[in-house]
PDB file of C-alpha atoms in Angstrom:
ATOM      1  CA  UNK A  13      89.993  97.339  77.352  1.00 86.00           C
ATOM      2  CA  UNK A  14      88.925  96.449  80.877  1.00 88.00           C
ATOM      3  CA  UNK A  15      91.543  95.945  83.601  1.00 89.00           C
ATOM      4  CA  UNK A  16      90.648  94.211  86.854  1.00 90.00           C
ATOM      5  CA  UNK A  17      92.999  94.915  89.771  1.00 90.00           C
ATOM      6  CA  UNK A  18      92.943  92.358  92.586  1.00 90.00           C
ATOM      7  CA  UNK A  19      95.157  92.922  95.670  1.00 90.00           C
ATOM      8  CA  UNK A  20      95.800  89.648  97.519  1.00 88.00           C
ATOM      9  CA  UNK A  21      97.207  88.797 100.923  1.00 87.00           C
ATOM     10  CA  UNK A  22      97.065  85.156 102.058  1.00 86.00           C
ATOM     11  CA  UNK A  23      94.049  84.309  99.875  1.00 85.00           C
ATOM     12  CA  UNK A  24      95.060  80.746  98.972  1.00 84.00           C
ATOM     13  CA  UNK A  25      91.781  79.248 100.182  1.00 84.00           C
ATOM     14  CA  UNK A  26      89.565  81.358  97.912  1.00 86.00           C
ATOM     15  CA  UNK A  27      91.791  82.365  95.013  1.00 87.00           C
ATOM     16  CA  UNK A  28      91.046  79.449  92.704  1.00 88.00           C
ATOM     17  CA  UNK A  29      87.279  79.867  93.064  1.00 87.00           C
ATOM     18  CA  UNK A  30      87.562  83.612  92.607  1.00 88.00           C
ATOM     19  CA  UNK A  31      89.689  83.287  89.461  1.00 89.00           C
ATOM     20  CA  UNK A  32      87.229  80.826  87.880  1.00 88.00           C
ATOM     21  CA  UNK A  33      84.228  82.991  88.699  1.00 88.00           C
ATOM     22  CA  UNK A  34      85.933  86.181  87.529  1.00 89.00           C
ATOM     23  CA  UNK A  35      86.961  84.790  84.146  1.00 88.00           C
ATOM     24  CA  UNK A  36      83.522  83.252  83.594  1.00 88.00           C
ATOM     25  CA  UNK A  37      81.879  86.634  84.138  1.00 89.00           C
ATOM     26  CA  UNK A  38      84.446  88.562  82.106  1.00 88.00           C
ATOM     27  CA  UNK A  39      84.073  86.177  79.159  1.00 86.00           C
ATOM     28  CA  UNK A  40      80.322  86.881  79.185  1.00 84.00           C
ATOM     29  CA  UNK A  41      80.962  90.600  78.701  1.00 85.00           C
ATOM     30  CA  UNK A  42      82.655  90.166  75.328  1.00 81.00           C
ATOM     31  CA  UNK A  43      85.113  92.916  76.266  1.00 83.00           C
ATOM     32  CA  UNK A  44      88.901  92.615  75.925  1.00 88.00           C
ATOM     33  CA  UNK A  45      90.305  92.415  79.425  1.00 88.00           C
ATOM     34  CA  UNK A  46      93.306  91.801  81.628  1.00 90.00           C
ATOM     35  CA  UNK A  47      93.492  90.741  85.262  1.00 90.00           C
ATOM     36  CA  UNK A  48      96.261  92.220  87.400  1.00 91.00           C
ATOM     37  CA  UNK A  49      96.829  90.383  90.676  1.00 92.00           C
ATOM     38  CA  UNK A  50      99.023  91.944  93.362  1.00 90.00           C
ATOM     39  CA  UNK A  51     100.528  89.587  95.906  1.00 89.00           C
ATOM     40  CA  UNK A  52     101.164  91.779  98.932  1.00 87.00           C
ATOM     41  CA  UNK A  53     103.815  89.615 100.577  1.00 84.00           C
ATOM     42  CA  UNK A  54     101.626  86.561 101.204  1.00 86.00           C
ATOM     43  CA  UNK A  55     103.045  83.769 103.337  1.00 86.00           C
ATOM     44  CA  UNK A  56     100.783  80.980 102.045  1.00 85.00           C
ATOM     45  CA  UNK A  57     100.432  79.545  98.533  1.00 84.00           C
ATOM     46  CA  UNK A  58      98.942  82.684  96.975  1.00 85.00           C
ATOM     47  CA  UNK A  59     101.972  83.447  94.810  1.00 87.00           C
ATOM     48  CA  UNK A  60     102.160  79.864  93.481  1.00 86.00           C
ATOM     49  CA  UNK A  61      98.535  80.091  92.393  1.00 89.00           C
ATOM     50  CA  UNK A  62      99.143  83.422  90.662  1.00 89.00           C
ATOM     51  CA  UNK A  63     102.055  81.938  88.758  1.00 87.00           C
ATOM     52  CA  UNK A  64      99.802  79.104  87.606  1.00 86.00           C
ATOM     53  CA  UNK A  65      97.050  81.522  86.545  1.00 88.00           C
ATOM     54  CA  UNK A  66      99.490  83.592  84.483  1.00 86.00           C
ATOM     55  CA  UNK A  67     100.977  80.479  82.892  1.00 87.00           C
ATOM     56  CA  UNK A  68      97.561  79.222  81.794  1.00 87.00           C
ATOM     57  CA  UNK A  69      96.113  82.527  80.587  1.00 86.00           C
ATOM     58  CA  UNK A  70      98.083  85.375  78.960  1.00 87.00           C
ATOM     59  CA  UNK A  71      95.381  87.812  80.048  1.00 88.00           C
ATOM     60  CA  UNK A  72      96.509  87.342  83.648  1.00 89.00           C
ATOM     61  CA  UNK A  73      99.466  89.266  85.059  1.00 89.00           C
ATOM     62  CA  UNK A  74     100.732  89.529  88.583  1.00 88.00           C
ATOM     63  CA  UNK A  75     103.072  91.499  90.791  1.00 88.00           C
ATOM     64  CA  UNK A  76     104.651  90.093  93.911  1.00 87.00           C
ATOM     65  CA  UNK A  77     105.779  92.697  96.425  1.00 88.00           C
ATOM     66  CA  UNK A  78     108.944  92.101  98.415  1.00 86.00           C
ATOM     67  CA  UNK A  79     106.986  92.054 101.684  1.00 86.00           C
ATOM     68  CA  UNK A  80     103.606  92.982 103.067  1.00 84.00           C
ATOM     69  CA  UNK A  81     103.361  96.731 102.484  1.00 83.00           C
ATOM     70  CA  UNK A  82      99.668  96.957 103.315  1.00 81.00           C
ATOM     71  CA  UNK A  83      96.381  97.393 101.505  1.00 83.00           C
ATOM     72  CA  UNK A  84      97.057 100.898 100.229  1.00 83.00           C
ATOM     73  CA  UNK A  85     100.408  99.977  98.668  1.00 84.00           C
ATOM     74  CA  UNK A  86      98.961  96.866  97.038  1.00 86.00           C
ATOM     75  CA  UNK A  87      96.124  98.887  95.566  1.00 87.00           C
ATOM     76  CA  UNK A  88      98.493 101.528  94.230  1.00 87.00           C
ATOM     77  CA  UNK A  89     100.730  98.845  92.703  1.00 87.00           C
ATOM     78  CA  UNK A  90      97.803  97.332  90.817  1.00 87.00           C
ATOM     79  CA  UNK A  91      96.505 100.669  89.569  1.00 89.00           C
ATOM     80  CA  UNK A  92      99.998 101.651  88.405  1.00 86.00           C
ATOM     81  CA  UNK A  93     100.276  98.406  86.443  1.00 86.00           C
ATOM     82  CA  UNK A  94      96.819  98.400  84.834  1.00 86.00           C
ATOM     83  CA  UNK A  95      96.697  99.466  81.190  1.00 86.00           C
ATOM     84  CA  UNK A  96      92.976  99.411  80.410  1.00 86.00           C
ATOM     85  CA  UNK A  97      90.624 102.276  79.619  1.00 86.00           C
ATOM     86  CA  UNK A  98      88.339 101.039  82.401  1.00 88.00           C
ATOM     87  CA  UNK A  99      89.867  99.773  85.641  1.00 89.00           C
ATOM     88  CA  UNK A 100      87.924  97.760  88.193  1.00 89.00           C
ATOM     89  CA  UNK A 101      89.123  97.147  91.759  1.00 90.00           C
ATOM     90  CA  UNK A 102      88.030  93.961  93.527  1.00 88.00           C
ATOM     91  CA  UNK A 103      88.864  91.850  96.567  1.00 86.00           C
ATOM     92  CA  UNK A 104      89.731  88.196  96.058  1.00 85.00           C
ATOM     93  CA  UNK A 105      87.413  86.807  98.759  1.00 82.00           C
ATOM     94  CA  UNK A 106      84.283  86.925  96.533  1.00 83.00           C
ATOM     95  CA  UNK A 107      82.659  89.548  98.752  1.00 82.00           C
ATOM     96  CA  UNK A 108      82.836  91.724  95.644  1.00 85.00           C
ATOM     97  CA  UNK A 109      80.641  89.733  93.213  1.00 86.00           C
ATOM     98  CA  UNK A 110      82.174  89.527  89.713  1.00 87.00           C
ATOM     99  CA  UNK A 111      78.639  89.309  88.343  1.00 86.00           C
ATOM    100  CA  UNK A 112      78.265  93.059  88.994  1.00 87.00           C
ATOM    101  CA  UNK A 113      81.027  93.993  86.559  1.00 87.00           C
ATOM    102  CA  UNK A 114      78.597  94.051  83.629  1.00 86.00           C
ATOM    103  CA  UNK A 115      76.343  96.570  85.360  1.00 87.00           C
ATOM    104  CA  UNK A 116      79.334  98.669  86.343  1.00 86.00           C
ATOM    105  CA  UNK A 117      80.634  98.687  82.778  1.00 87.00           C
ATOM    106  CA  UNK A 118      77.237  99.805  81.464  1.00 84.00           C
ATOM    107  CA  UNK A 119      77.189 102.727  83.890  1.00 87.00           C
ATOM    108  CA  UNK A 120      80.766 103.594  82.990  1.00 85.00           C
ATOM    109  CA  UNK A 121      79.760 103.820  79.317  1.00 85.00           C
ATOM    110  CA  UNK A 122      77.134 106.393  80.304  1.00 84.00           C
ATOM    111  CA  UNK A 123      80.007 108.745  81.063  1.00 83.00           C
ATOM    112  CA  UNK A 124      80.655 108.274  84.773  1.00 87.00           C
ATOM    113  CA  UNK A 125      84.308 108.288  85.800  1.00 86.00           C
ATOM    114  CA  UNK A 126      83.629 106.377  89.007  1.00 86.00           C
ATOM    115  CA  UNK A 127      81.047 103.623  89.317  1.00 88.00           C
ATOM    116  CA  UNK A 128      80.873 102.612  92.963  1.00 84.00           C
ATOM    117  CA  UNK A 129      79.186  99.511  94.366  1.00 84.00           C
ATOM    118  CA  UNK A 130      77.826 100.353  97.820  1.00 80.00           C
ATOM    119  CA  UNK A 131      77.309  97.290  99.975  1.00 78.00           C
ATOM    120  CA  UNK A 132      74.738  96.645 102.644  1.00 72.00           C
ATOM    121  CA  UNK A 133      75.873  95.585 106.116  1.00 66.00           C
ATOM    122  CA  UNK A 134      73.787  92.443 106.428  1.00 65.00           C
ATOM    123  CA  UNK A 135      76.720  90.274 107.481  1.00 60.00           C
ATOM    124  CA  UNK A 136      78.300  92.762 109.888  1.00 62.00           C
ATOM    125  CA  UNK A 137      77.657  92.395 113.571  1.00 62.00           C
ATOM    126  CA  UNK A 138      75.513  95.041 115.337  1.00 70.00           C
ATOM    127  CA  UNK A 139      78.504  96.504 117.187  1.00 66.00           C
ATOM    128  CA  UNK A 140      80.591  96.850 114.040  1.00 64.00           C
ATOM    129  CA  UNK A 141      77.648  98.353 112.135  1.00 68.00           C
ATOM    130  CA  UNK A 142      76.987 100.889 114.885  1.00 72.00           C
ATOM    131  CA  UNK A 143      80.643 101.898 115.133  1.00 68.00           C
ATOM    132  CA  UNK A 144      80.988 102.181 111.348  1.00 68.00           C
ATOM    133  CA  UNK A 145      77.986 104.455 110.982  1.00 71.00           C
ATOM    134  CA  UNK A 146      79.111 106.639 113.874  1.00 72.00           C
ATOM    135  CA  UNK A 147      82.574 106.876 112.347  1.00 68.00           C
ATOM    136  CA  UNK A 148      81.256 107.977 108.948  1.00 65.00           C
ATOM    137  CA  UNK A 149      79.106 110.660 110.595  1.00 72.00           C
ATOM    138  CA  UNK A 150      82.112 111.938 112.521  1.00 67.00           C
ATOM    139  CA  UNK A 151      84.417 111.835 109.519  1.00 67.00           C
ATOM    140  CA  UNK A 152      81.985 113.606 107.214  1.00 64.00           C
ATOM    141  CA  UNK A 153      81.499 116.289 109.858  1.00 66.00           C
ATOM    142  CA  UNK A 154      85.239 116.948 110.140  1.00 66.00           C
ATOM    143  CA  UNK A 155      86.900 115.900 106.903  1.00 66.00           C
ATOM    144  CA  UNK A 156      87.327 118.010 103.783  1.00 68.00           C
ATOM    145  CA  UNK A 157      85.881 115.218 101.631  1.00 68.00           C
ATOM    146  CA  UNK A 158      82.618 113.296 101.859  1.00 70.00           C
ATOM    147  CA  UNK A 159      82.660 109.537 102.340  1.00 71.00           C
ATOM    148  CA  UNK A 160      79.620 107.349 101.675  1.00 70.00           C
ATOM    149  CA  UNK A 161      78.890 104.619 104.199  1.00 67.00           C
ATOM    150  CA  UNK A 162      79.227 101.215 102.532  1.00 67.00           C
ATOM    151  CA  UNK A 163      81.254 102.515  99.580  1.00 72.00           C
ATOM    152  CA  UNK A 164      84.665 100.846  99.584  1.00 75.00           C
ATOM    153  CA  UNK A 165      87.251  99.807  97.041  1.00 80.00           C
ATOM    154  CA  UNK A 166      84.818  97.883  94.829  1.00 86.00           C
ATOM    155  CA  UNK A 167      84.448 100.311  91.943  1.00 86.00           C
ATOM    156  CA  UNK A 168      85.115 100.866  88.245  1.00 89.00           C
ATOM    157  CA  UNK A 169      87.260 103.856  87.295  1.00 90.00           C
ATOM    158  CA  UNK A 170      88.020 105.690  84.091  1.00 87.00           C
ATOM    159  CA  UNK A 171      91.564 106.010  82.817  1.00 87.00           C
ATOM    160  CA  UNK A 172      91.797 109.661  83.826  1.00 87.00           C
ATOM    161  CA  UNK A 173      90.549 108.904  87.341  1.00 86.00           C
ATOM    162  CA  UNK A 174      93.208 106.215  87.784  1.00 87.00           C
ATOM    163  CA  UNK A 175      95.913 108.485  86.397  1.00 87.00           C
ATOM    164  CA  UNK A 176      94.891 111.151  88.902  1.00 87.00           C
ATOM    165  CA  UNK A 177      95.087 108.666  91.778  1.00 84.00           C
ATOM    166  CA  UNK A 178      98.465 107.308  90.749  1.00 84.00           C
ATOM    167  CA  UNK A 179      99.909 110.808  90.332  1.00 83.00           C
ATOM    168  CA  UNK A 180      99.081 111.789  93.915  1.00 82.00           C
ATOM    169  CA  UNK A 181     102.465 111.844  95.600  1.00 74.00           C
ATOM    170  CA  UNK A 182     101.524 111.435  99.253  1.00 75.00           C
ATOM    171  CA  UNK A 183     102.946 108.453 101.152  1.00 74.00           C
ATOM    172  CA  UNK A 184     100.202 108.205 103.782  1.00 73.00           C
ATOM    173  CA  UNK A 185      97.380 107.125 101.520  1.00 77.00           C
ATOM    174  CA  UNK A 186      93.750 106.676 102.533  1.00 76.00           C
ATOM    175  CA  UNK A 187      92.071 105.433  99.371  1.00 77.00           C
ATOM    176  CA  UNK A 188      88.483 106.059 100.394  1.00 77.00           C
ATOM    177  CA  UNK A 189      89.303 109.696 100.897  1.00 75.00           C
ATOM    178  CA  UNK A 190      91.420 109.905  97.743  1.00 82.00           C
ATOM    179  CA  UNK A 191      88.585 108.475  95.640  1.00 82.00           C
ATOM    180  CA  UNK A 192      86.378 111.284  96.878  1.00 80.00           C
ATOM    181  CA  UNK A 193      89.086 113.957  96.682  1.00 79.00           C
ATOM    182  CA  UNK A 194      89.835 113.513  92.972  1.00 82.00           C
ATOM    183  CA  UNK A 195      86.192 114.174  92.179  1.00 79.00           C
ATOM    184  CA  UNK A 196      85.008 113.466  88.609  1.00 84.00           C
ATOM    185  CA  UNK A 197      81.491 112.250  87.897  1.00 83.00           C
ATOM    186  CA  UNK A 198      80.470 109.453  90.272  1.00 83.00           C
ATOM    187  CA  UNK A 199      77.472 107.159  90.505  1.00 85.00           C
ATOM    188  CA  UNK A 200      76.571 104.721  93.294  1.00 84.00           C
ATOM    189  CA  UNK A 201      74.437 101.616  93.268  1.00 85.00           C
ATOM    190  CA  UNK A 202      73.558  99.252  96.105  1.00 81.00           C
ATOM    191  CA  UNK A 203      74.165  95.525  96.342  1.00 80.00           C
ATOM    192  CA  UNK A 204      73.701  92.885  99.005  1.00 78.00           C
ATOM    193  CA  UNK A 205      76.968  91.942 100.640  1.00 72.00           C
ATOM    194  CA  UNK A 206      77.976  88.301 100.878  1.00 68.00           C
ATOM    195  CA  UNK A 207      80.157  86.444 103.388  1.00 61.00           C
ATOM    196  CA  UNK A 208      83.724  85.478 102.559  1.00 58.00           C
ATOM    197  CA  UNK A 209      84.028  82.382 100.395  1.00 54.00           C
ATOM    198  CA  UNK A 210      86.763  81.082 102.706  1.00 56.00           C
ATOM    199  CA  UNK A 211      89.532  82.081 105.048  1.00 56.00           C
ATOM    200  CA  UNK A 212      89.386  84.832 107.632  1.00 60.00           C
ATOM    201  CA  UNK A 213      89.164  88.587 107.342  1.00 58.00           C
ATOM    202  CA  UNK A 214      92.489  90.382 107.663  1.00 55.00           C
ATOM    203  CA  UNK A 215      90.782  93.330 109.363  1.00 54.00           C
ATOM    204  CA  UNK A 216      90.883  92.944 113.134  1.00 55.00           C
ATOM    205  CA  UNK A 217      89.434  95.637 115.392  1.00 56.00           C
ATOM    206  CA  UNK A 218      92.891  97.146 116.159  1.00 64.00           C
ATOM    207  CA  UNK A 219      93.639  97.372 112.415  1.00 61.00           C
ATOM    208  CA  UNK A 220      90.229  98.932 111.778  1.00 60.00           C
ATOM    209  CA  UNK A 221      90.907 101.466 114.540  1.00 63.00           C
ATOM    210  CA  UNK A 222      94.260 102.407 113.001  1.00 64.00           C
ATOM    211  CA  UNK A 223      92.617 102.704 109.584  1.00 61.00           C
ATOM    212  CA  UNK A 224      89.918 104.927 111.089  1.00 61.00           C
ATOM    213  CA  UNK A 225      92.562 107.220 112.600  1.00 63.00           C
ATOM    214  CA  UNK A 226      94.294 107.412 109.212  1.00 64.00           C
ATOM    215  CA  UNK A 227      91.083 108.581 107.613  1.00 59.00           C
ATOM    216  CA  UNK A 228      90.399 111.088 110.362  1.00 65.00           C
ATOM    217  CA  UNK A 229      93.748 112.889 110.144  1.00 64.00           C
ATOM    218  CA  UNK A 230      94.464 112.488 106.419  1.00 65.00           C
ATOM    219  CA  UNK A 231      91.974 115.018 105.088  1.00 63.00           C
ATOM    220  CA  UNK A 232      91.687 117.749 107.677  1.00 64.00           C
ATOM    221  CA  UNK A 233      93.481 119.614 110.451  1.00 63.00           C
ATOM    222  CA  UNK A 234      90.395 120.233 112.542  1.00 67.00           C
ATOM    223  CA  UNK A 235      91.527 118.004 115.432  1.00 67.00           C
ATOM    224  CA  UNK A 236      94.504 120.346 115.869  1.00 66.00           C
ATOM    225  CA  UNK A 237      92.200 123.342 115.867  1.00 65.00           C
ATOM    226  CA  UNK A 238      89.930 121.550 118.316  1.00 70.00           C
ATOM    227  CA  UNK A 239      92.955 121.065 120.596  1.00 68.00           C
ATOM    228  CA  UNK A 240      93.632 124.808 120.377  1.00 66.00           C
ATOM    229  CA  UNK A 241      90.026 125.650 121.239  1.00 69.00           C
ATOM    230  CA  UNK A 242      90.053 123.165 124.100  1.00 71.00           C
ATOM    231  CA  UNK A 243      93.258 124.682 125.456  1.00 69.00           C
ATOM    232  CA  UNK A 244      91.766 128.176 125.329  1.00 69.00           C
ATOM    233  CA  UNK A 245      88.619 126.939 127.060  1.00 73.00           C
ATOM    234  CA  UNK A 246      90.571 125.271 129.851  1.00 69.00           C
ATOM    235  CA  UNK A 247      92.749 128.358 130.283  1.00 68.00           C
ATOM    236  CA  UNK A 248      89.630 130.467 130.598  1.00 69.00           C
ATOM    237  CA  UNK A 249      88.119 128.127 133.156  1.00 70.00           C
ATOM    238  CA  UNK A 250      91.378 128.104 135.106  1.00 68.00           C
ATOM    239  CA  UNK A 251      91.403 131.913 135.142  1.00 68.00           C
ATOM    240  CA  UNK A 252      87.815 132.030 136.363  1.00 73.00           C
ATOM    241  CA  UNK A 253      88.596 129.467 139.059  1.00 69.00           C
ATOM    242  CA  UNK A 254      91.674 131.465 140.136  1.00 67.00           C
ATOM    243  CA  UNK A 255      89.621 134.648 140.451  1.00 71.00           C
ATOM    244  CA  UNK A 256      86.954 132.775 142.395  1.00 71.00           C
ATOM    245  CA  UNK A 257      89.581 131.267 144.739  1.00 66.00           C
ATOM    246  CA  UNK A 258      91.200 134.655 145.434  1.00 66.00           C
ATOM    247  CA  UNK A 259      87.789 136.131 146.143  1.00 69.00           C
ATOM    248  CA  UNK A 260      86.927 133.278 148.506  1.00 66.00           C
ATOM    249  CA  UNK A 261      90.201 133.765 150.402  1.00 63.00           C
ATOM    250  CA  UNK A 262      89.644 137.511 150.739  1.00 69.00           C
ATOM    251  CA  UNK A 263      86.138 136.997 152.017  1.00 72.00           C
ATOM    252  CA  UNK A 264      86.371 133.846 154.115  1.00 64.00           C
ATOM    253  CA  UNK A 265      90.066 133.405 154.791  1.00 60.00           C
ATOM    254  CA  UNK A 266      92.334 130.511 153.818  1.00 56.00           C
ATOM    255  CA  UNK A 267      90.769 127.064 153.829  1.00 59.00           C
ATOM    256  CA  UNK A 268      92.410 123.674 153.319  1.00 55.00           C
ATOM    257  CA  UNK A 269      92.143 122.560 149.680  1.00 59.00           C
ATOM    258  CA  UNK A 270      90.415 119.290 148.876  1.00 59.00           C
ATOM    259  CA  UNK A 271      92.824 116.436 148.238  1.00 52.00           C
ATOM    260  CA  UNK A 272      90.436 114.459 146.038  1.00 52.00           C
ATOM    261  CA  UNK A 273      89.637 117.494 143.887  1.00 61.00           C
ATOM    262  CA  UNK A 274      93.321 118.220 143.403  1.00 66.00           C
ATOM    263  CA  UNK A 275      94.138 114.617 142.515  1.00 58.00           C
ATOM    264  CA  UNK A 276      91.287 114.332 139.994  1.00 60.00           C
ATOM    265  CA  UNK A 277      92.230 117.648 138.393  1.00 68.00           C
ATOM    266  CA  UNK A 278      95.897 116.683 138.007  1.00 70.00           C
ATOM    267  CA  UNK A 279      95.047 113.234 136.627  1.00 65.00           C
ATOM    268  CA  UNK A 280      92.398 114.561 134.251  1.00 66.00           C
ATOM    269  CA  UNK A 281      94.498 117.363 132.846  1.00 71.00           C
ATOM    270  CA  UNK A 282      97.535 115.083 132.573  1.00 69.00           C
ATOM    271  CA  UNK A 283      95.530 112.565 130.552  1.00 67.00           C
ATOM    272  CA  UNK A 284      94.149 115.304 128.340  1.00 70.00           C
ATOM    273  CA  UNK A 285      97.646 116.608 127.669  1.00 73.00           C
ATOM    274  CA  UNK A 286      98.802 113.122 126.656  1.00 70.00           C
ATOM    275  CA  UNK A 287      95.868 112.792 124.255  1.00 70.00           C
ATOM    276  CA  UNK A 288      96.614 116.156 122.671  1.00 73.00           C
ATOM    277  CA  UNK A 289     100.316 115.346 122.387  1.00 74.00           C
ATOM    278  CA  UNK A 290      99.408 112.059 120.726  1.00 69.00           C
ATOM    279  CA  UNK A 291      97.157 113.899 118.283  1.00 70.00           C
ATOM    280  CA  UNK A 292      99.932 116.334 117.396  1.00 74.00           C
ATOM    281  CA  UNK A 293     102.297 113.371 117.088  1.00 73.00           C
ATOM    282  CA  UNK A 294     100.010 111.765 114.503  1.00 70.00           C
ATOM    283  CA  UNK A 295     100.363 114.780 112.240  1.00 74.00           C
ATOM    284  CA  UNK A 296     104.096 115.155 112.865  1.00 76.00           C
ATOM    285  CA  UNK A 297     104.600 111.454 112.140  1.00 71.00           C
ATOM    286  CA  UNK A 298     102.925 111.851 108.769  1.00 71.00           C
ATOM    287  CA  UNK A 299     105.131 114.796 107.926  1.00 74.00           C
ATOM    288  CA  UNK A 300     108.134 112.686 108.936  1.00 71.00           C
ATOM    289  CA  UNK A 301     107.188 109.843 106.588  1.00 72.00           C
ATOM    290  CA  UNK A 302     106.412 112.223 103.750  1.00 69.00           C
ATOM    291  CA  UNK A 303     109.828 113.874 104.079  1.00 75.00           C
ATOM    292  CA  UNK A 304     111.690 110.564 103.759  1.00 72.00           C
ATOM    293  CA  UNK A 305     110.264 110.023 100.266  1.00 74.00           C
ATOM    294  CA  UNK A 306     110.556 106.245 100.388  1.00 75.00           C
ATOM    295  CA  UNK A 307     108.844 104.299  97.587  1.00 77.00           C
ATOM    296  CA  UNK A 308     105.387 102.996  98.341  1.00 77.00           C
ATOM    297  CA  UNK A 309     106.463  99.412  97.696  1.00 79.00           C
ATOM    298  CA  UNK A 310     109.129  97.191  96.114  1.00 84.00           C
ATOM    299  CA  UNK A 311     108.429  94.534  93.489  1.00 82.00           C
ATOM    300  CA  UNK A 312     110.269  91.233  93.831  1.00 82.00           C
ATOM    301  CA  UNK A 313     108.628  89.413  90.909  1.00 81.00           C
ATOM    302  CA  UNK A 314     106.328  90.198  88.047  1.00 81.00           C
ATOM    303  CA  UNK A 315     104.687  88.323  85.201  1.00 79.00           C
ATOM    304  CA  UNK A 316     105.169  88.835  82.372  1.00 68.00           C
ATOM    305  CA  UNK A 317     108.766  89.634  83.261  1.00 55.00           C
ATOM    306  CA  UNK A 318     109.908  93.175  82.591  1.00 49.00           C
ATOM    307  CA  UNK A 319     112.824  92.677  80.205  1.00 36.00           C
ATOM    308  CA  UNK A 320     113.818  96.322  80.305  1.00 38.00           C
ATOM    309  CA  UNK A 321     114.845  96.277  83.945  1.00 36.00           C
ATOM    310  CA  UNK A 322     115.266  93.820  86.814  1.00 37.00           C
ATOM    311  CA  UNK A 323     112.557  93.505  89.476  1.00 38.00           C
ATOM    312  CA  UNK A 324     112.957  96.677  91.460  1.00 37.00           C
ATOM    313  CA  UNK A 325     110.965  99.407  93.052  1.00 38.00           C
ATOM    314  CA  UNK A 326     107.799 100.569  91.416  1.00 40.00           C
ATOM    315  CA  UNK A 327     106.400 103.949  92.295  1.00 41.00           C
ATOM    316  CA  UNK A 328     104.170 106.483  90.676  1.00 38.00           C
ATOM    317  CA  UNK A 329     107.131 108.032  88.896  1.00 38.00           C
ATOM    318  CA  UNK A 330     108.681 104.793  87.534  1.00 38.00           C
TER     319      UNK A 330
END
């Protein structure tokens, strides 16, 4: 059976069109399927639409989280709930074309555990495209896993790949890295990206920057080692400068130090120290959140209702 996991956050404007298109394409496949929607604390009419979808079609199920826990939590909730042998992940804005599911299913039947649709960047602005490509080069140079530019959440996974993802216990999740970390046989194919069918993207530049930092520190400790190397380099330069200054005093006598040089040095080194402390704080903060062992998300409503327990927390171990 094929499961389609669809995380949603304030997708009221596009959800009806997406649901119609998705079911039309799934019916063409002739494969038993289920659709698992995850409402990640939407504040518009998304949840009302999901209730209507589930009422009309028993193949549709949904989870409603108690608040907005973020993309990673919504994705984990859907994967934990899916029961199929093949599990597809899609966005609800129609930028992931449902028409590609047939091709993905064919490749999955060839034995690949991950079938990944890699989008072009035709509808991204030049600045965003340039920054994205530079980021992937930097990340692949530093990280312990390899990420493919244009490869996102739109993919079809085997049951064992999904089980491996769900069983990962870390709280600070970066799915793109986790997809690569679990390994298994993977195949990529390219497709032309399309603009959103409606509404606005939830990814502002500040959110993208935070997501980029998550990816950078989630799969390596090289920034910390770089800080160590930088500290050793600066200490060495300071020692050389001290020796040079003592030599200059012995040879030419005491001279008045330059005020501008001193001010620039203090400001520059102070800023560098703040950056390094912030970098260390990023890692310590992740350790802090891991130690608290809070659940990834809480479920406030589900359909069909779970008669064995009231709506409560849902984690990898529940």
